[in-house]
PDB file of C-alpha atoms in Angstrom:
ATOM      1  CA  UNK I  18     121.410 115.793 153.194  1.00  0.00           C
ATOM      2  CA  UNK I  19     121.204 112.459 155.013  1.00  0.00           C
ATOM      3  CA  UNK I  20     120.237 109.132 153.431  1.00  0.00           C
ATOM      4  CA  UNK I  21     116.736 109.385 154.903  1.00  0.00           C
ATOM      5  CA  UNK I  22     116.169 112.775 153.256  1.00  0.00           C
ATOM      6  CA  UNK I  23     116.539 111.442 149.733  1.00  0.00           C
ATOM      7  CA  UNK I  24     113.332 109.346 149.694  1.00  0.00           C
ATOM      8  CA  UNK I  25     109.626 109.911 150.129  1.00  0.00           C
ATOM      9  CA  UNK I  26     108.414 106.760 151.875  1.00  0.00           C
ATOM     10  CA  UNK I  27     105.071 104.986 151.657  1.00  0.00           C
ATOM     11  CA  UNK I  28     104.206 101.901 153.730  1.00  0.00           C
ATOM     12  CA  UNK I  29     102.100  99.132 152.210  1.00  0.00           C
ATOM     13  CA  UNK I  30     100.913  96.287 154.419  1.00  0.00           C
ATOM     14  CA  UNK I  31     101.267  93.031 152.505  1.00  0.00           C
ATOM     15  CA  UNK I  32     100.428  89.392 153.161  1.00  0.00           C
ATOM     16  CA  UNK I  33     103.623  88.022 151.593  1.00  0.00           C
ATOM     17  CA  UNK I  34     106.724  90.229 151.627  1.00  0.00           C
ATOM     18  CA  UNK I  35     108.670  88.184 149.073  1.00  0.00           C
ATOM     19  CA  UNK I  36     105.729  88.127 146.628  1.00  0.00           C
ATOM     20  CA  UNK I  37     105.485  91.925 146.970  1.00  0.00           C
ATOM     21  CA  UNK I  38     109.236  92.362 146.393  1.00  0.00           C
ATOM     22  CA  UNK I  39     109.060  90.134 143.316  1.00  0.00           C
ATOM     23  CA  UNK I  40     106.068  92.094 141.989  1.00  0.00           C
ATOM     24  CA  UNK I  41     107.558  95.577 142.417  1.00  0.00           C
ATOM     25  CA  UNK I  42     111.074  94.649 141.252  1.00  0.00           C
ATOM     26  CA  UNK I  43     109.959  92.312 138.480  1.00  0.00           C
ATOM     27  CA  UNK I  44     107.175  94.396 136.960  1.00  0.00           C
ATOM     28  CA  UNK I  45     107.424  98.038 137.996  1.00  0.00           C
ATOM     29  CA  UNK I  46     111.113  98.959 137.941  1.00  0.00           C
ATOM     30  CA  UNK I  47     111.820  99.060 141.686  1.00  0.00           C
ATOM     31  CA  UNK I  48     115.147  97.964 143.174  1.00  0.00           C
ATOM     32  CA  UNK I  49     115.449  96.013 146.419  1.00  0.00           C
ATOM     33  CA  UNK I  50     117.065  98.245 149.055  1.00  0.00           C
ATOM     34  CA  UNK I  51     116.791  95.947 152.103  1.00  0.00           C
ATOM     35  CA  UNK I  52     115.086  92.670 152.949  1.00  0.00           C
ATOM     36  CA  UNK I  53     114.206  91.197 156.315  1.00  0.00           C
ATOM     37  CA  UNK I  54     111.630  88.863 154.755  1.00  0.00           C
ATOM     38  CA  UNK I  55     109.234  87.505 155.764  1.00  0.00           C
ATOM     39  CA  UNK I  56     108.649  90.476 158.094  1.00  0.00           C
ATOM     40  CA  UNK I  57     109.753  93.478 156.042  1.00  0.00           C
ATOM     41  CA  UNK I  58     111.510  94.747 152.921  1.00  0.00           C
ATOM     42  CA  UNK I  59     111.899  98.071 151.198  1.00  0.00           C
ATOM     43  CA  UNK I  60     112.211  98.799 147.516  1.00  0.00           C
ATOM     44  CA  UNK I  61     113.015 102.055 145.759  1.00  0.00           C
ATOM     45  CA  UNK I  62     112.231 103.695 142.453  1.00  0.00           C
ATOM     46  CA  UNK I  63     113.688 107.154 142.017  1.00  0.00           C
ATOM     47  CA  UNK I  64     112.808 109.188 145.125  1.00  0.00           C
ATOM     48  CA  UNK I  65     110.063 106.730 146.233  1.00  0.00           C
ATOM     49  CA  UNK I  66     110.865 104.251 148.989  1.00  0.00           C
ATOM     50  CA  UNK I  67     108.116 101.651 149.336  1.00  0.00           C
ATOM     51  CA  UNK I  68     108.079  99.933 152.728  1.00  0.00           C
ATOM     52  CA  UNK I  69     106.597  96.441 152.395  1.00  0.00           C
ATOM     53  CA  UNK I  70     105.450  95.310 155.823  1.00  0.00           C
ATOM     54  CA  UNK I  71     104.352  91.720 156.385  1.00  0.00           C
ATOM     55  CA  UNK I  72     101.986  90.554 159.157  1.00  0.00           C
ATOM     56  CA  UNK I  73     104.838  90.109 161.659  1.00  0.00           C
ATOM     57  CA  UNK I  74     106.354  93.555 161.090  1.00  0.00           C
ATOM     58  CA  UNK I  75     106.138  96.377 163.606  1.00  0.00           C
ATOM     59  CA  UNK I  76     104.346  98.502 160.968  1.00  0.00           C
ATOM     60  CA  UNK I  77     101.574  95.928 160.599  1.00  0.00           C
ATOM     61  CA  UNK I  78     101.319  95.296 164.348  1.00  0.00           C
ATOM     62  CA  UNK I  79     100.904  99.051 164.974  1.00  0.00           C
ATOM     63  CA  UNK I  80      97.983  99.284 162.534  1.00  0.00           C
ATOM     64  CA  UNK I  81      94.504  99.206 164.141  1.00  0.00           C
ATOM     65  CA  UNK I  82      92.550  96.025 163.341  1.00  0.00           C
ATOM     66  CA  UNK I  83      89.542  97.976 162.048  1.00  0.00           C
ATOM     67  CA  UNK I  84      91.655  99.310 159.167  1.00  0.00           C
ATOM     68  CA  UNK I  85      92.475  95.868 157.745  1.00  0.00           C
ATOM     69  CA  UNK I  86      92.547  95.439 153.998  1.00  0.00           C
ATOM     70  CA  UNK I  87      93.986  97.440 151.172  1.00  0.00           C
ATOM     71  CA  UNK I  88      92.694 100.985 150.848  1.00  0.00           C
ATOM     72  CA  UNK I  89      91.767 103.295 148.004  1.00  0.00           C
ATOM     73  CA  UNK I  90      95.068 105.164 148.272  1.00  0.00           C
ATOM     74  CA  UNK I  91      97.718 104.252 145.778  1.00  0.00           C
ATOM     75  CA  UNK I  92     101.174 105.020 144.540  1.00  0.00           C
ATOM     76  CA  UNK I  93     101.299 106.841 141.218  1.00  0.00           C
ATOM     77  CA  UNK I  94     103.943 105.783 138.695  1.00  0.00           C
ATOM     78  CA  UNK I  95     104.517 107.973 135.630  1.00  0.00           C
ATOM     79  CA  UNK I  96     105.366 106.326 132.312  1.00  0.00           C
ATOM     80  CA  UNK I  97     106.120 107.707 128.850  1.00  0.00           C
ATOM     81  CA  UNK I  98     103.907 105.260 126.929  1.00  0.00           C
ATOM     82  CA  UNK I  99     100.935 103.788 128.775  1.00  0.00           C
ATOM     83  CA  UNK I 100      99.919 101.412 125.978  1.00  0.00           C
ATOM     84  CA  UNK I 101     103.399  99.885 125.850  1.00  0.00           C
ATOM     85  CA  UNK I 102     103.439  99.450 129.639  1.00  0.00           C
ATOM     86  CA  UNK I 103      99.992  97.828 129.607  1.00  0.00           C
ATOM     87  CA  UNK I 104     101.082  95.373 126.902  1.00  0.00           C
ATOM     88  CA  UNK I 105     104.298  94.550 128.793  1.00  0.00           C
ATOM     89  CA  UNK I 106     102.493  94.022 132.101  1.00  0.00           C
ATOM     90  CA  UNK I 107      99.698  91.936 130.514  1.00  0.00           C
ATOM     91  CA  UNK I 108     102.312  89.726 128.838  1.00  0.00           C
ATOM     92  CA  UNK I 109     103.836  89.190 132.298  1.00  0.00           C
ATOM     93  CA  UNK I 110     100.462  88.091 133.674  1.00  0.00           C
ATOM     94  CA  UNK I 111      99.663  91.213 135.695  1.00  0.00           C
ATOM     95  CA  UNK I 112      95.909  91.703 136.140  1.00  0.00           C
ATOM     96  CA  UNK I 113      94.386  95.156 135.888  1.00  0.00           C
ATOM     97  CA  UNK I 114      91.599  96.639 138.020  1.00  0.00           C
ATOM     98  CA  UNK I 115      89.603  98.221 135.228  1.00  0.00           C
ATOM     99  CA  UNK I 116      90.160  99.899 131.925  1.00  0.00           C
ATOM    100  CA  UNK I 117      92.191 102.925 130.916  1.00  0.00           C
ATOM    101  CA  UNK I 118      90.647 106.172 132.157  1.00  0.00           C
ATOM    102  CA  UNK I 119      91.421 109.426 130.357  1.00  0.00           C
ATOM    103  CA  UNK I 120      91.139 112.974 131.648  1.00  0.00           C
ATOM    104  CA  UNK I 121      92.569 116.402 130.969  1.00  0.00           C
ATOM    105  CA  UNK I 122      95.780 115.551 132.841  1.00  0.00           C
ATOM    106  CA  UNK I 123      96.472 112.257 131.088  1.00  0.00           C
ATOM    107  CA  UNK I 124      95.589 108.575 130.977  1.00  0.00           C
ATOM    108  CA  UNK I 125      95.798 105.973 133.734  1.00  0.00           C
ATOM    109  CA  UNK I 126      95.089 102.373 134.596  1.00  0.00           C
ATOM    110  CA  UNK I 127      95.048 100.647 137.971  1.00  0.00           C
ATOM    111  CA  UNK I 128      96.514  97.318 138.987  1.00  0.00           C
ATOM    112  CA  UNK I 129      96.911  95.583 142.326  1.00  0.00           C
ATOM    113  CA  UNK I 130      99.981  94.196 144.002  1.00  0.00           C
ATOM    114  CA  UNK I 131      99.746  90.644 145.412  1.00  0.00           C
ATOM    115  CA  UNK I 132      98.200  91.989 148.664  1.00  0.00           C
ATOM    116  CA  UNK I 133      95.547  94.064 146.878  1.00  0.00           C
ATOM    117  CA  UNK I 134      97.219  97.479 147.239  1.00  0.00           C
ATOM    118  CA  UNK I 135      96.472  99.703 144.269  1.00  0.00           C
ATOM    119  CA  UNK I 136      99.117 100.992 141.870  1.00  0.00           C
ATOM    120  CA  UNK I 137      98.293 103.670 139.294  1.00  0.00           C
ATOM    121  CA  UNK I 138     100.280 103.669 136.053  1.00  0.00           C
ATOM    122  CA  UNK I 139      99.890 107.127 134.516  1.00  0.00           C
ATOM    123  CA  UNK I 140     100.864 108.814 131.251  1.00  0.00           C
ATOM    124  CA  UNK I 141     100.636 112.618 131.397  1.00  0.00           C
ATOM    125  CA  UNK I 142      98.758 114.378 128.607  1.00  0.00           C
ATOM    126  CA  UNK I 143     100.918 115.885 125.917  1.00  0.00           C
ATOM    127  CA  UNK I 144     101.368 119.586 126.490  1.00  0.00           C
ATOM    128  CA  UNK I 145     101.144 121.871 123.453  1.00  0.00           C
ATOM    129  CA  UNK I 146     104.414 123.519 122.536  1.00  0.00           C
ATOM    130  CA  UNK I 147     104.640 127.107 123.678  1.00  0.00           C
ATOM    131  CA  UNK I 148     103.763 129.438 120.844  1.00  0.00           C
ATOM    132  CA  UNK I 149     106.386 131.884 119.723  1.00  0.00           C
ATOM    133  CA  UNK I 150     105.587 135.559 119.201  1.00  0.00           C
TER     134      UNK I 150
END
């Protein structure tokens, strides 16, 4: 396996690469992999490589103008205790984009990075223990 095979990569277009790096590394457990700020940086968390492309980057320049602005897509980060994560992030000054939403698969809340890209923080629903015969 090569180094590029170990990550699933997502590109987020951001207004300020350093602010995005600080946000993801300071609040969401990512590690800086490479920085060419102010044009580009990439951060990793587990198998996720997040490409942070500033306005001068080739990724941003290749994006059609009519698709400007953050979209409804988002990265999905799984946590063990959503309430603890919410409290920690609120204490750090992170603003949320709504309230906790619950469903059969678990609970989630959305927040935005400094450029407005959505991040979903998700706690899976507890699964009942398998019954024994």
